[in-house]
Coordinates of C-alpha atoms in Angstrom, one line a residue:
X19 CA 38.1 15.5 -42.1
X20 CA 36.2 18.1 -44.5
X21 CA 33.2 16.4 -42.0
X22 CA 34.7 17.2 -38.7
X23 CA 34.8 21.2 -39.9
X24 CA 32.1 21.2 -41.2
X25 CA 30.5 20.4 -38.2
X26 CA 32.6 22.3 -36.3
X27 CA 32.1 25.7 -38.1
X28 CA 28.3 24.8 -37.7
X29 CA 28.6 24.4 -34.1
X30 CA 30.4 27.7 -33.9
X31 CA 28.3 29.6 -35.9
X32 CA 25.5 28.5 -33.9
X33 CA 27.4 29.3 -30.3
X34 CA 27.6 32.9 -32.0
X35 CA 24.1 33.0 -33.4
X36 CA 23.6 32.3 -29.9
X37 CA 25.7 34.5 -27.7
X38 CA 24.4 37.2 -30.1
X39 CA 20.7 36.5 -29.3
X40 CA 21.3 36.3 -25.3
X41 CA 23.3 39.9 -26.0
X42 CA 20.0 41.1 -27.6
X43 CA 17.7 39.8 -24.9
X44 CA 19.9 41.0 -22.3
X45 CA 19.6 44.6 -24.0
X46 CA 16.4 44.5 -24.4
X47 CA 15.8 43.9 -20.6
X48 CA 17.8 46.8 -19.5
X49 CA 16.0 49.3 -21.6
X50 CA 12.6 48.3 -20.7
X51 CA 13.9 48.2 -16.7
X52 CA 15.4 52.1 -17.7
X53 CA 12.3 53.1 -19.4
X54 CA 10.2 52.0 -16.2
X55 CA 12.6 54.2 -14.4
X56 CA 12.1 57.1 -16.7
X57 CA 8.8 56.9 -16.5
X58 CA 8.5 56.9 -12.9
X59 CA 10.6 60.2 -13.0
X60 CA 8.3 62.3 -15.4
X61 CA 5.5 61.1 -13.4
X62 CA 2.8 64.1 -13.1
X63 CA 3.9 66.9 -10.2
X64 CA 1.1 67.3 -7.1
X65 CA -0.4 70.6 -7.1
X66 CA -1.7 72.6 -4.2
X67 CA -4.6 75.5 -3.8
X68 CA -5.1 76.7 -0.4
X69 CA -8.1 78.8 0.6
X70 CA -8.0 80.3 4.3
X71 CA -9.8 82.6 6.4
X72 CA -10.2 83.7 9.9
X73 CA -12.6 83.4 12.1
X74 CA -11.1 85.3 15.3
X75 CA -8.0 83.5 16.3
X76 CA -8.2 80.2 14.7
X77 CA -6.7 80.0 10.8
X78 CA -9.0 78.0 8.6
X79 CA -7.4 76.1 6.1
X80 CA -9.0 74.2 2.8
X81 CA -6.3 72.5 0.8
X82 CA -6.8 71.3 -2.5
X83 CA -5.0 69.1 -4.1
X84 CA -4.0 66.8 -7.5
X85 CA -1.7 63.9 -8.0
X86 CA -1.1 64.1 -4.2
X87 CA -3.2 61.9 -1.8
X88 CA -2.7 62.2 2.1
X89 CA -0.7 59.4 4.1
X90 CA -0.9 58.9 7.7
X91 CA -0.2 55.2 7.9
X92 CA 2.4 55.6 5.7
X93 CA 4.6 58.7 7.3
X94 CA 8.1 57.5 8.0
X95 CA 8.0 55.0 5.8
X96 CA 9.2 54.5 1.8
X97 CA 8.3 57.3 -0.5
X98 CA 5.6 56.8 -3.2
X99 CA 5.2 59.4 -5.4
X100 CA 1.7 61.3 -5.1
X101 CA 1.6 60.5 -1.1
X102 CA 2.3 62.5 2.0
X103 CA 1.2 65.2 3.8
X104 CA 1.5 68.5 4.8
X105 CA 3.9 70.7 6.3
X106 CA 2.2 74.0 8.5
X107 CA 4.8 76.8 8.8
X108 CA 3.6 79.7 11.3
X109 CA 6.6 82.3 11.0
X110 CA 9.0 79.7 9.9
X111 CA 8.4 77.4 12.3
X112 CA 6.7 74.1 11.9
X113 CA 3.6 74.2 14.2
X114 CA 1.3 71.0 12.0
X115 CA 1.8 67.9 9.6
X116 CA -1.6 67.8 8.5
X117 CA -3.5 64.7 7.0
X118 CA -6.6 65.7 5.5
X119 CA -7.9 68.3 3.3
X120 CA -9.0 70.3 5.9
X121 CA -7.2 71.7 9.0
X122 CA -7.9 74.5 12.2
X123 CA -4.8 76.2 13.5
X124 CA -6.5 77.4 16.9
X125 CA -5.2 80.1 19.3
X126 CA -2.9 82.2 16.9
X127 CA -1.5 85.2 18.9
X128 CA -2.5 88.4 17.9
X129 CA -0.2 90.2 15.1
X130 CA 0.8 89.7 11.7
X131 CA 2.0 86.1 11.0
X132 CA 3.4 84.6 7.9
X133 CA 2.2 81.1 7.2
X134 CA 3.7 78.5 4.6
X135 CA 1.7 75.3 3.8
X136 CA 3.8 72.7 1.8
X137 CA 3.3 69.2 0.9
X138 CA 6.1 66.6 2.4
X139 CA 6.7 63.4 0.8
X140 CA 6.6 59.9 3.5
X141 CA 10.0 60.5 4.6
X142 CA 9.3 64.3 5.2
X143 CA 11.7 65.9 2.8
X144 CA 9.7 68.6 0.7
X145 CA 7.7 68.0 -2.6
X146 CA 9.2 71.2 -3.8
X147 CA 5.0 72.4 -4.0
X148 CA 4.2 75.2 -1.1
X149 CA 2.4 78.3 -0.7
X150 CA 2.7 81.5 1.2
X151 CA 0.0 83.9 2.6
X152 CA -0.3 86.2 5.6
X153 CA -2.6 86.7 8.0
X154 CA -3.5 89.0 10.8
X155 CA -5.0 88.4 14.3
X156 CA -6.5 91.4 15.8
X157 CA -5.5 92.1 19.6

């Protein structure tokens, strides 16, 4: 009899040696799938510079940027961090997406014009990263 618990309360101790290591590795796989996640979040922000000038009517723009690389193939489609484009705002209206450093915005009426350039993420929703500049066209 002394025997049959004996081996009994082995058995059980080892069922909660064992529940307790499965609890542990179970843990352990959570955390490492949150601190992927976290991470991903504090990943570095893009950055934009943009240089412009005019030559007549057409707005020259150079656009330099980090931790951001331009996506045509993948506009539309899932958002990965550091990839997109570029939003052109004439007067608050969306006149461009541009995909390359570089960009011409011909045939700008004559006047005073505000102009935004900001960098969209795949889906188009706004990296939160823009800058603002005006320009004039002579009549």
């Amino acid at each position: 009899m002394k025997a049959k618990r004996l081996i009994f309360r082995l058995l059980l101790l080892i069922a909660v040696a064992a529940c307790i290591e499965w609890f542990l590795y179970a843990n352990k796989e959570t955390q490492t799938g949150a601190d992927v996640e976290n991470v991903q979040t504090q990943q570095v922000a893009p950055t934009l510079a943009v240089k412009h000038s005019l030559e007549q009517d057409d707005l020259k723009l150079q656009l330099a940027v980090t931790n951001f690389s331009f996506s045509l193939e993948n506009m539309g489609k899932e958002n990965k961090h550091g990839e997109g484009h570029v939003h052109l705002y004439l007067d608050g209206k969306k006149v461009a997406k541009v995909f390359e450093s570089t960009y011409v915005l011909k045939d700008i009426p004559s006047g005073k014009h505000e102009v935004m350039v900001e960098l969209a993420h795949n889906n188009h929703e706004s990296y939160g990263v823009s800058e603002r500049f005006s320009v004039e066209v002579a009549p």
